[in-house]
Amino acid sequence: MWMGSLENCPTVHKERFSQDFWLEFAWTRKGFMKTRWLVNDRMFDLVNLHLFHDASNLVSSDCSPSVYSANRRRGLFHVLTRLRDDCNAPFFLFGDFNFRLDLRSFIQAQGWSSSDTGGTDGQTAVYEQAGEVQLIMKCKWFEHQNTKVFQDENVHMLLRFDHEPIPFLTELTEVQISFPPTYPFSENVTKPSEFMGTRCPAWCDRVFMSHTARALLQKVSPGHPLYLSLLIISSSHSTCLSQSKDGETCVRYGRIGGDVCMGDHKPVFLYFEMETKIDQEKN
């Protein structure tokens, strides 16, 4: 057990992204914190991460991938490089990744046409279908006429536009998502399950892991007398749970607070069990 300031703890490493990481953006509070754990013979790292947000819906929809997606990609590659530079322990990487749906691809897939009713100032984008407005979008305004498209029954369809994890799948893995997007939710306590009309809903809050950490999830044998249970919660009581395949029978991945106001983000959790070594001399 460590007593005292975490600044001096040898198993804790905190790092902000440098102010000159991108000269055109003044990111100040984003970064990561890594803690190392050893439970019996199991050593692993828990890494909390906060990446960069989308500043404008209009800029996000300009190209695919967006400029913001490219910034997050560089940031996450930087974090993974720092983790590789350290002892190569299994790790769980969780927090607000700020991953967004590929907005340009999502809009194009709907078959909508751009409308002239948005004006010529370039501050409003309007999309129509069969003469009816389907989406009104401004810098910090996202008014979709059918928000049900972002609920449970459409998760599989929406995941087609969840492109940002793809470049990292050689190093990272994730339990299959089966819950709706985690952001942005209304902060009105009377509307806990409604999306806020500011951004396109997306899975910003995630729990990823290295492939060596994923292997630990599978180290559960029937009848084994001693397990380590871990609950990892990611975000700055839903029953939407995922049960993974390939023998990971004790793994749950879900979203918390579906019917409770918890701010604009709904936290997600990863619960799993793994075997720990039994010290025969003590038992």
PDB file of C-alpha atoms in Angstrom:
ATOM      1  CA  MET A   1       0.000   0.000   0.000  1.00  0.00           C
ATOM      2  CA  TRP A   2       1.322   3.447  -0.921  1.00  0.00           C
ATOM      3  CA  MET A   3       0.906   6.304   1.553  1.00  0.00           C
ATOM      4  CA  GLY A   4       1.444   9.896   0.533  1.00  0.00           C
ATOM      5  CA  SER A   5       1.300  11.939  -2.653  1.00  0.00           C
ATOM      6  CA  LEU A   6       0.621  10.069  -5.889  1.00  0.00           C
ATOM      7  CA  GLU A   7       3.201  12.313  -7.543  1.00  0.00           C
ATOM      8  CA  ASN A   8       5.916  10.237  -5.873  1.00  0.00           C
ATOM      9  CA  CYS A   9       4.299   6.829  -6.284  1.00  0.00           C
ATOM     10  CA  PRO A  10       6.501   4.556  -8.466  1.00  0.00           C
ATOM     11  CA  THR A  11       3.491   2.640  -9.837  1.00  0.00           C
ATOM     12  CA  VAL A  12       1.609   5.756 -11.011  1.00  0.00           C
ATOM     13  CA  HIS A  13       2.455   7.757 -14.119  1.00  0.00           C
ATOM     14  CA  LYS A  14       0.505  10.862 -15.176  1.00  0.00           C
ATOM     15  CA  GLU A  15       1.102  12.748 -18.392  1.00  0.00           C
ATOM     16  CA  ARG A  16      -0.636  15.593 -20.181  1.00  0.00           C
ATOM     17  CA  PHE A  17      -0.364  16.058 -23.899  1.00  0.00           C
ATOM     18  CA  SER A  18       2.202  18.766 -24.522  1.00  0.00           C
ATOM     19  CA  GLN A  19       0.866  22.231 -25.333  1.00  0.00           C
ATOM     20  CA  ASP A  20       2.912  22.184 -28.526  1.00  0.00           C
ATOM     21  CA  PHE A  21       1.608  18.757 -29.522  1.00  0.00           C
ATOM     22  CA  TRP A  22      -0.554  20.550 -32.094  1.00  0.00           C
ATOM     23  CA  LEU A  23       0.227  24.220 -32.469  1.00  0.00           C
ATOM     24  CA  GLU A  24      -3.193  25.042 -33.932  1.00  0.00           C
ATOM     25  CA  PHE A  25      -5.112  23.643 -30.930  1.00  0.00           C
ATOM     26  CA  ALA A  26      -4.720  24.658 -27.295  1.00  0.00           C
ATOM     27  CA  TRP A  27      -5.501  21.371 -25.537  1.00  0.00           C
ATOM     28  CA  THR A  28      -4.800  21.830 -21.826  1.00  0.00           C
ATOM     29  CA  ARG A  29      -6.536  19.162 -19.728  1.00  0.00           C
ATOM     30  CA  LYS A  30      -6.176  16.086 -21.887  1.00  0.00           C
ATOM     31  CA  GLY A  31      -3.782  13.249 -21.173  1.00  0.00           C
ATOM     32  CA  PHE A  32      -3.557   9.883 -19.424  1.00  0.00           C
ATOM     33  CA  MET A  33      -2.734   8.264 -16.080  1.00  0.00           C
ATOM     34  CA  LYS A  34      -1.312   4.755 -15.734  1.00  0.00           C
ATOM     35  CA  THR A  35      -1.350   2.689 -12.550  1.00  0.00           C
ATOM     36  CA  ARG A  36       0.352  -0.703 -12.177  1.00  0.00           C
ATOM     37  CA  TRP A  37      -1.221  -3.523 -10.202  1.00  0.00           C
ATOM     38  CA  LEU A  38       0.101  -6.848  -8.972  1.00  0.00           C
ATOM     39  CA  VAL A  39      -2.421  -9.294  -7.502  1.00  0.00           C
ATOM     40  CA  ASN A  40      -0.782 -12.598  -6.622  1.00  0.00           C
ATOM     41  CA  ASP A  41       0.926 -13.513  -9.902  1.00  0.00           C
ATOM     42  CA  ARG A  42      -1.166 -11.200 -12.111  1.00  0.00           C
ATOM     43  CA  MET A  43       0.482  -7.928 -13.142  1.00  0.00           C
ATOM     44  CA  PHE A  44      -1.459  -5.492 -15.289  1.00  0.00           C
ATOM     45  CA  ASP A  45      -1.852  -1.758 -15.907  1.00  0.00           C
ATOM     46  CA  LEU A  46      -5.002   0.349 -15.659  1.00  0.00           C
ATOM     47  CA  VAL A  47      -4.733   3.393 -17.925  1.00  0.00           C
ATOM     48  CA  ASN A  48      -7.275   6.231 -17.765  1.00  0.00           C
ATOM     49  CA  LEU A  49      -7.379   8.368 -20.906  1.00  0.00           C
ATOM     50  CA  HIS A  50      -9.007  11.610 -22.051  1.00  0.00           C
ATOM     51  CA  LEU A  51      -8.753  12.526 -25.733  1.00  0.00           C
ATOM     52  CA  PHE A  52      -9.893  15.586 -27.689  1.00  0.00           C
ATOM     53  CA  HIS A  53     -13.465  16.564 -28.483  1.00  0.00           C
ATOM     54  CA  ASP A  54     -15.119  17.793 -31.682  1.00  0.00           C
ATOM     55  CA  ALA A  55     -15.361  21.587 -31.596  1.00  0.00           C
ATOM     56  CA  SER A  56     -17.800  21.953 -34.522  1.00  0.00           C
ATOM     57  CA  ASN A  57     -20.356  19.661 -36.160  1.00  0.00           C
ATOM     58  CA  LEU A  58     -19.863  21.496 -39.436  1.00  0.00           C
ATOM     59  CA  VAL A  59     -16.119  20.884 -39.442  1.00  0.00           C
ATOM     60  CA  SER A  60     -16.705  17.256 -38.413  1.00  0.00           C
ATOM     61  CA  SER A  61     -18.860  16.660 -41.481  1.00  0.00           C
ATOM     62  CA  ASP A  62     -16.462  18.330 -43.928  1.00  0.00           C
ATOM     63  CA  CYS A  63     -14.392  15.231 -44.628  1.00  0.00           C
ATOM     64  CA  SER A  64     -13.979  11.576 -43.728  1.00  0.00           C
ATOM     65  CA  PRO A  65     -12.189  11.055 -41.414  1.00  0.00           C
ATOM     66  CA  SER A  66     -12.636  14.445 -39.788  1.00  0.00           C
ATOM     67  CA  VAL A  67      -9.753  16.649 -38.660  1.00  0.00           C
ATOM     68  CA  TYR A  68     -10.775  15.934 -35.060  1.00  0.00           C
ATOM     69  CA  SER A  69     -10.626  12.201 -35.669  1.00  0.00           C
ATOM     70  CA  ALA A  70      -7.105  12.621 -37.051  1.00  0.00           C
ATOM     71  CA  ASN A  71      -6.088  14.516 -33.886  1.00  0.00           C
ATOM     72  CA  ARG A  72      -7.442  11.770 -31.643  1.00  0.00           C
ATOM     73  CA  ARG A  73      -5.653   9.182 -33.733  1.00  0.00           C
ATOM     74  CA  ARG A  74      -2.321  10.946 -33.238  1.00  0.00           C
ATOM     75  CA  GLY A  75      -3.025  11.305 -29.533  1.00  0.00           C
ATOM     76  CA  LEU A  76      -3.864   7.641 -29.035  1.00  0.00           C
ATOM     77  CA  PHE A  77      -0.825   6.519 -31.031  1.00  0.00           C
ATOM     78  CA  HIS A  78       1.271   8.699 -28.726  1.00  0.00           C
ATOM     79  CA  VAL A  79      -0.221   7.033 -25.631  1.00  0.00           C
ATOM     80  CA  LEU A  80       0.328   3.542 -27.022  1.00  0.00           C
ATOM     81  CA  THR A  81       3.929   4.434 -27.839  1.00  0.00           C
ATOM     82  CA  ARG A  82       4.470   5.576 -24.251  1.00  0.00           C
ATOM     83  CA  LEU A  83       2.969   2.312 -22.983  1.00  0.00           C
ATOM     84  CA  ARG A  84       5.272   0.293 -25.249  1.00  0.00           C
ATOM     85  CA  ASP A  85       8.264   2.210 -23.928  1.00  0.00           C
ATOM     86  CA  ASP A  86       7.451   0.953 -20.438  1.00  0.00           C
ATOM     87  CA  CYS A  87       7.429  -2.666 -19.269  1.00  0.00           C
ATOM     88  CA  ASN A  88       5.191  -4.543 -21.657  1.00  0.00           C
ATOM     89  CA  ALA A  89       2.494  -5.486 -19.132  1.00  0.00           C
ATOM     90  CA  PRO A  90      -1.094  -6.327 -20.105  1.00  0.00           C
ATOM     91  CA  PHE A  91      -3.171  -3.135 -19.890  1.00  0.00           C
ATOM     92  CA  PHE A  92      -6.753  -1.916 -19.822  1.00  0.00           C
ATOM     93  CA  LEU A  93      -7.252   1.487 -21.477  1.00  0.00           C
ATOM     94  CA  PHE A  94     -10.452   3.273 -20.517  1.00  0.00           C
ATOM     95  CA  GLY A  95     -12.008   6.735 -20.323  1.00  0.00           C
ATOM     96  CA  ASP A  96     -13.416   9.411 -22.587  1.00  0.00           C
ATOM     97  CA  PHE A  97     -11.870   8.633 -25.963  1.00  0.00           C
ATOM     98  CA  ASN A  98     -14.256  11.147 -27.550  1.00  0.00           C
ATOM     99  CA  PHE A  99     -14.591   8.733 -30.477  1.00  0.00           C
ATOM    100  CA  ARG A 100     -17.379   9.938 -32.786  1.00  0.00           C
ATOM    101  CA  LEU A 101     -19.308   8.387 -35.628  1.00  0.00           C
ATOM    102  CA  ASP A 102     -17.951   9.247 -39.057  1.00  0.00           C
ATOM    103  CA  LEU A 103     -20.458  12.051 -39.521  1.00  0.00           C
ATOM    104  CA  ARG A 104     -19.908  12.588 -43.230  1.00  0.00           C
ATOM    105  CA  SER A 105     -20.354   8.881 -43.984  1.00  0.00           C
ATOM    106  CA  PHE A 106     -23.403   8.668 -41.700  1.00  0.00           C
ATOM    107  CA  ILE A 107     -25.132  11.565 -43.478  1.00  0.00           C
ATOM    108  CA  GLN A 108     -24.300  10.212 -46.929  1.00  0.00           C
ATOM    109  CA  ALA A 109     -25.669   6.770 -46.026  1.00  0.00           C
ATOM    110  CA  GLN A 110     -29.076   8.219 -45.189  1.00  0.00           C
ATOM    111  CA  GLY A 111     -29.635   9.302 -48.786  1.00  0.00           C
ATOM    112  CA  TRP A 112     -30.443  12.865 -47.754  1.00  0.00           C
ATOM    113  CA  SER A 113     -29.917  15.868 -49.979  1.00  0.00           C
ATOM    114  CA  SER A 114     -28.491  19.174 -48.834  1.00  0.00           C
ATOM    115  CA  SER A 115     -31.082  21.960 -48.714  1.00  0.00           C
ATOM    116  CA  ASP A 116     -30.659  25.610 -49.634  1.00  0.00           C
ATOM    117  CA  THR A 117     -32.823  26.646 -46.683  1.00  0.00           C
ATOM    118  CA  GLY A 118     -29.769  26.647 -44.461  1.00  0.00           C
ATOM    119  CA  GLY A 119     -28.773  30.057 -45.767  1.00  0.00           C
ATOM    120  CA  THR A 120     -25.599  31.302 -47.355  1.00  0.00           C
ATOM    121  CA  ASP A 121     -23.680  32.216 -44.201  1.00  0.00           C
ATOM    122  CA  GLY A 122     -22.216  28.720 -43.901  1.00  0.00           C
ATOM    123  CA  GLN A 123     -23.292  28.465 -40.261  1.00  0.00           C
ATOM    124  CA  THR A 124     -26.220  26.076 -40.791  1.00  0.00           C
ATOM    125  CA  ALA A 125     -26.519  22.825 -42.738  1.00  0.00           C
ATOM    126  CA  VAL A 126     -29.949  21.378 -43.517  1.00  0.00           C
ATOM    127  CA  TYR A 127     -30.577  17.928 -44.994  1.00  0.00           C
ATOM    128  CA  GLU A 128     -33.879  16.792 -46.517  1.00  0.00           C
ATOM    129  CA  GLN A 129     -35.529  13.677 -47.848  1.00  0.00           C
ATOM    130  CA  ALA A 130     -38.706  13.733 -49.971  1.00  0.00           C
ATOM    131  CA  GLY A 131     -39.121  17.404 -49.189  1.00  0.00           C
ATOM    132  CA  GLU A 132     -39.010  16.929 -45.401  1.00  0.00           C
ATOM    133  CA  VAL A 133     -36.220  18.203 -43.186  1.00  0.00           C
ATOM    134  CA  GLN A 134     -34.327  15.326 -41.549  1.00  0.00           C
ATOM    135  CA  LEU A 135     -31.360  17.086 -39.946  1.00  0.00           C
ATOM    136  CA  ILE A 136     -30.472  20.643 -38.965  1.00  0.00           C
ATOM    137  CA  MET A 137     -26.871  21.100 -38.006  1.00  0.00           C
ATOM    138  CA  LYS A 138     -24.859  24.051 -36.702  1.00  0.00           C
ATOM    139  CA  CYS A 139     -21.521  24.328 -34.934  1.00  0.00           C
ATOM    140  CA  LYS A 140     -22.950  23.101 -31.621  1.00  0.00           C
ATOM    141  CA  TRP A 141     -26.418  22.088 -32.746  1.00  0.00           C
ATOM    142  CA  PHE A 142     -27.527  18.668 -33.993  1.00  0.00           C
ATOM    143  CA  GLU A 143     -31.290  18.368 -34.501  1.00  0.00           C
ATOM    144  CA  HIS A 144     -32.199  14.955 -35.904  1.00  0.00           C
ATOM    145  CA  GLN A 145     -35.887  14.449 -36.610  1.00  0.00           C
ATOM    146  CA  ASN A 146     -35.800  10.802 -35.496  1.00  0.00           C
ATOM    147  CA  THR A 147     -33.608  10.323 -32.425  1.00  0.00           C
ATOM    148  CA  LYS A 148     -34.879   6.730 -32.109  1.00  0.00           C
ATOM    149  CA  VAL A 149     -32.292   5.834 -34.736  1.00  0.00           C
ATOM    150  CA  PHE A 150     -29.702   6.131 -31.946  1.00  0.00           C
ATOM    151  CA  GLN A 151     -31.399   3.670 -29.586  1.00  0.00           C
ATOM    152  CA  ASP A 152     -30.950  -0.057 -28.859  1.00  0.00           C
ATOM    153  CA  GLU A 153     -32.495  -1.567 -31.957  1.00  0.00           C
ATOM    154  CA  ASN A 154     -30.122   0.338 -34.265  1.00  0.00           C
ATOM    155  CA  VAL A 155     -26.830  -0.319 -32.471  1.00  0.00           C
ATOM    156  CA  HIS A 156     -25.559  -2.713 -35.154  1.00  0.00           C
ATOM    157  CA  MET A 157     -26.338  -0.217 -37.930  1.00  0.00           C
ATOM    158  CA  LEU A 158     -24.651   2.676 -36.109  1.00  0.00           C
ATOM    159  CA  LEU A 159     -21.512   0.657 -35.400  1.00  0.00           C
ATOM    160  CA  ARG A 160     -20.868   0.657 -39.159  1.00  0.00           C
ATOM    161  CA  PHE A 161     -19.865   4.307 -38.731  1.00  0.00           C
ATOM    162  CA  ASP A 162     -17.746   3.759 -35.598  1.00  0.00           C
ATOM    163  CA  HIS A 163     -14.490   3.940 -37.562  1.00  0.00           C
ATOM    164  CA  GLU A 164     -12.069   5.481 -35.090  1.00  0.00           C
ATOM    165  CA  PRO A 165     -10.992   2.274 -33.287  1.00  0.00           C
ATOM    166  CA  ILE A 166     -10.094   0.499 -36.543  1.00  0.00           C
ATOM    167  CA  PRO A 167      -6.467   1.751 -36.905  1.00  0.00           C
ATOM    168  CA  PHE A 168      -5.665   0.416 -33.420  1.00  0.00           C
ATOM    169  CA  LEU A 169      -7.092  -3.083 -33.604  1.00  0.00           C
ATOM    170  CA  THR A 170      -3.665  -4.637 -34.090  1.00  0.00           C
ATOM    171  CA  GLU A 171      -2.794  -3.460 -30.568  1.00  0.00           C
ATOM    172  CA  LEU A 172      -6.184  -3.038 -28.889  1.00  0.00           C
ATOM    173  CA  THR A 173      -9.363  -5.055 -28.578  1.00  0.00           C
ATOM    174  CA  GLU A 174     -12.804  -4.437 -27.099  1.00  0.00           C
ATOM    175  CA  VAL A 175     -15.674  -6.603 -25.941  1.00  0.00           C
ATOM    176  CA  GLN A 176     -18.506  -6.384 -28.480  1.00  0.00           C
ATOM    177  CA  ILE A 177     -20.732  -3.328 -27.929  1.00  0.00           C
ATOM    178  CA  SER A 178     -24.466  -4.012 -27.657  1.00  0.00           C
ATOM    179  CA  PHE A 179     -25.573  -0.850 -25.842  1.00  0.00           C
ATOM    180  CA  PRO A 180     -26.615   2.524 -27.342  1.00  0.00           C
ATOM    181  CA  PRO A 181     -24.284   5.519 -27.614  1.00  0.00           C
ATOM    182  CA  THR A 182     -23.024   7.059 -24.372  1.00  0.00           C
ATOM    183  CA  TYR A 183     -22.996  10.749 -25.369  1.00  0.00           C
ATOM    184  CA  PRO A 184     -24.443  13.443 -25.417  1.00  0.00           C
ATOM    185  CA  PHE A 185     -27.329  13.079 -22.961  1.00  0.00           C
ATOM    186  CA  SER A 186     -29.631  15.717 -21.564  1.00  0.00           C
ATOM    187  CA  GLU A 187     -28.599  17.142 -18.201  1.00  0.00           C
ATOM    188  CA  ASN A 188     -32.237  17.856 -17.402  1.00  0.00           C
ATOM    189  CA  VAL A 189     -33.090  15.538 -14.487  1.00  0.00           C
ATOM    190  CA  THR A 190     -36.576  14.977 -15.944  1.00  0.00           C
ATOM    191  CA  LYS A 191     -35.163  13.709 -19.271  1.00  0.00           C
ATOM    192  CA  PRO A 192     -32.364  11.286 -18.341  1.00  0.00           C
ATOM    193  CA  SER A 193     -32.759   9.051 -21.399  1.00  0.00           C
ATOM    194  CA  GLU A 194     -32.993  11.794 -24.029  1.00  0.00           C
ATOM    195  CA  PHE A 195     -30.067  12.897 -26.145  1.00  0.00           C
ATOM    196  CA  MET A 196     -28.988  16.519 -25.982  1.00  0.00           C
ATOM    197  CA  GLY A 197     -29.328  18.251 -29.344  1.00  0.00           C
ATOM    198  CA  THR A 198     -25.723  19.367 -29.554  1.00  0.00           C
ATOM    199  CA  ARG A 199     -23.728  16.537 -31.165  1.00  0.00           C
ATOM    200  CA  CYS A 200     -24.340  13.373 -33.109  1.00  0.00           C
ATOM    201  CA  PRO A 201     -24.668  10.557 -30.512  1.00  0.00           C
ATOM    202  CA  ALA A 202     -21.607   8.321 -30.319  1.00  0.00           C
ATOM    203  CA  TRP A 203     -19.697   5.858 -28.139  1.00  0.00           C
ATOM    204  CA  CYS A 204     -17.245   8.307 -26.569  1.00  0.00           C
ATOM    205  CA  ASP A 205     -16.743   6.284 -23.385  1.00  0.00           C
ATOM    206  CA  ARG A 206     -15.012   2.937 -23.867  1.00  0.00           C
ATOM    207  CA  VAL A 207     -12.927   0.208 -22.303  1.00  0.00           C
ATOM    208  CA  PHE A 208     -10.224  -1.183 -24.580  1.00  0.00           C
ATOM    209  CA  MET A 209      -7.436  -3.568 -23.651  1.00  0.00           C
ATOM    210  CA  SER A 210      -4.259  -5.037 -25.040  1.00  0.00           C
ATOM    211  CA  HIS A 211      -4.509  -8.503 -26.554  1.00  0.00           C
ATOM    212  CA  THR A 212      -2.477  -9.862 -23.633  1.00  0.00           C
ATOM    213  CA  ALA A 213      -5.032  -8.377 -21.239  1.00  0.00           C
ATOM    214  CA  ARG A 214      -7.861  -9.906 -23.268  1.00  0.00           C
ATOM    215  CA  ALA A 215      -6.223 -13.277 -22.730  1.00  0.00           C
ATOM    216  CA  LEU A 216      -6.529 -12.773 -18.967  1.00  0.00           C
ATOM    217  CA  LEU A 217     -10.307 -12.508 -19.360  1.00  0.00           C
ATOM    218  CA  GLN A 218     -10.276 -16.013 -20.777  1.00  0.00           C
ATOM    219  CA  LYS A 219      -8.264 -17.541 -17.928  1.00  0.00           C
ATOM    220  CA  VAL A 220     -11.272 -18.866 -16.023  1.00  0.00           C
ATOM    221  CA  SER A 221     -11.601 -22.596 -15.422  1.00  0.00           C
ATOM    222  CA  PRO A 222     -14.682 -24.343 -13.994  1.00  0.00           C
ATOM    223  CA  GLY A 223     -14.177 -25.228 -10.361  1.00  0.00           C
ATOM    224  CA  HIS A 224     -11.133 -23.019  -9.842  1.00  0.00           C
ATOM    225  CA  PRO A 225     -11.274 -22.004  -6.154  1.00  0.00           C
ATOM    226  CA  LEU A 226      -9.899 -18.460  -6.372  1.00  0.00           C
ATOM    227  CA  TYR A 227     -10.819 -15.626  -8.739  1.00  0.00           C
ATOM    228  CA  LEU A 228      -9.975 -11.959  -9.078  1.00  0.00           C
ATOM    229  CA  SER A 229     -13.062  -9.897  -9.963  1.00  0.00           C
ATOM    230  CA  LEU A 230     -12.555  -6.507 -11.589  1.00  0.00           C
ATOM    231  CA  LEU A 231     -15.043  -3.773 -12.410  1.00  0.00           C
ATOM    232  CA  ILE A 232     -13.685  -1.003 -14.643  1.00  0.00           C
ATOM    233  CA  ILE A 233     -15.899   2.050 -15.077  1.00  0.00           C
ATOM    234  CA  SER A 234     -15.184   4.474 -17.908  1.00  0.00           C
ATOM    235  CA  SER A 235     -16.387   8.116 -18.140  1.00  0.00           C
ATOM    236  CA  SER A 236     -15.539  11.747 -16.933  1.00  0.00           C
ATOM    237  CA  HIS A 237     -28.473   1.372 -13.815  1.00  0.00           C
ATOM    238  CA  SER A 238     -28.571   0.088 -17.314  1.00  0.00           C
ATOM    239  CA  THR A 239     -29.358  -3.566 -18.069  1.00  0.00           C
ATOM    240  CA  CYS A 240     -27.798  -3.272 -21.529  1.00  0.00           C
ATOM    241  CA  LEU A 241     -25.056  -5.886 -21.091  1.00  0.00           C
ATOM    242  CA  SER A 242     -22.767  -7.677 -23.511  1.00  0.00           C
ATOM    243  CA  GLN A 243     -21.694 -11.252 -22.932  1.00  0.00           C
ATOM    244  CA  SER A 244     -18.614 -12.007 -24.951  1.00  0.00           C
ATOM    245  CA  LYS A 245     -17.944 -15.189 -26.838  1.00  0.00           C
ATOM    246  CA  ASP A 246     -14.944 -17.502 -27.047  1.00  0.00           C
ATOM    247  CA  GLY A 247     -15.419 -18.795 -23.528  1.00  0.00           C
ATOM    248  CA  GLU A 248     -15.423 -15.417 -21.761  1.00  0.00           C
ATOM    249  CA  THR A 249     -18.468 -16.430 -19.736  1.00  0.00           C
ATOM    250  CA  CYS A 250     -17.836 -14.036 -16.836  1.00  0.00           C
ATOM    251  CA  VAL A 251     -17.403 -10.878 -18.917  1.00  0.00           C
ATOM    252  CA  ARG A 252     -19.967  -8.052 -18.968  1.00  0.00           C
ATOM    253  CA  TYR A 253     -19.675  -4.809 -20.914  1.00  0.00           C
ATOM    254  CA  GLY A 254     -22.467  -2.285 -20.555  1.00  0.00           C
ATOM    255  CA  ARG A 255     -23.713   1.235 -20.048  1.00  0.00           C
ATOM    256  CA  ILE A 256     -24.717   2.680 -16.681  1.00  0.00           C
ATOM    257  CA  GLY A 257     -27.516   5.121 -15.870  1.00  0.00           C
ATOM    258  CA  GLY A 258     -29.938   4.621 -18.742  1.00  0.00           C
ATOM    259  CA  ASP A 259     -32.830   6.035 -16.716  1.00  0.00           C
ATOM    260  CA  VAL A 260     -30.856   8.292 -14.348  1.00  0.00           C
ATOM    261  CA  CYS A 261     -29.439  11.752 -15.106  1.00  0.00           C
ATOM    262  CA  MET A 262     -25.649  11.426 -14.830  1.00  0.00           C
ATOM    263  CA  GLY A 263     -24.504  14.393 -16.904  1.00  0.00           C
ATOM    264  CA  ASP A 264     -23.930  14.454 -20.652  1.00  0.00           C
ATOM    265  CA  HIS A 265     -21.947  11.190 -20.583  1.00  0.00           C
ATOM    266  CA  LYS A 266     -23.279   7.787 -19.545  1.00  0.00           C
ATOM    267  CA  PRO A 267     -20.454   5.771 -17.936  1.00  0.00           C
ATOM    268  CA  VAL A 268     -19.681   2.317 -19.248  1.00  0.00           C
ATOM    269  CA  PHE A 269     -18.312  -0.637 -17.307  1.00  0.00           C
ATOM    270  CA  LEU A 270     -16.345  -3.795 -17.954  1.00  0.00           C
ATOM    271  CA  TYR A 271     -16.769  -6.582 -15.415  1.00  0.00           C
ATOM    272  CA  PHE A 272     -14.741  -9.781 -15.558  1.00  0.00           C
ATOM    273  CA  GLU A 273     -13.152 -12.496 -13.473  1.00  0.00           C
ATOM    274  CA  MET A 274      -9.770 -14.142 -13.876  1.00  0.00           C
ATOM    275  CA  GLU A 275      -7.917 -16.854 -12.029  1.00  0.00           C
ATOM    276  CA  THR A 276      -5.272 -15.988  -9.494  1.00  0.00           C
ATOM    277  CA  LYS A 277      -2.474 -18.164  -8.262  1.00  0.00           C
ATOM    278  CA  ILE A 278      -3.097 -19.927  -4.940  1.00  0.00           C
ATOM    279  CA  ASP A 279      -0.273 -19.703  -2.450  1.00  0.00           C
ATOM    280  CA  GLN A 280      -0.168 -23.289  -1.199  1.00  0.00           C
ATOM    281  CA  GLU A 281       1.932 -22.351   1.825  1.00  0.00           C
ATOM    282  CA  LYS A 282      -0.767 -19.977   3.084  1.00  0.00           C
ATOM    283  CA  ASN A 283      -3.756 -22.217   2.346  1.00  0.00           C
TER     284      ASN A 283
END
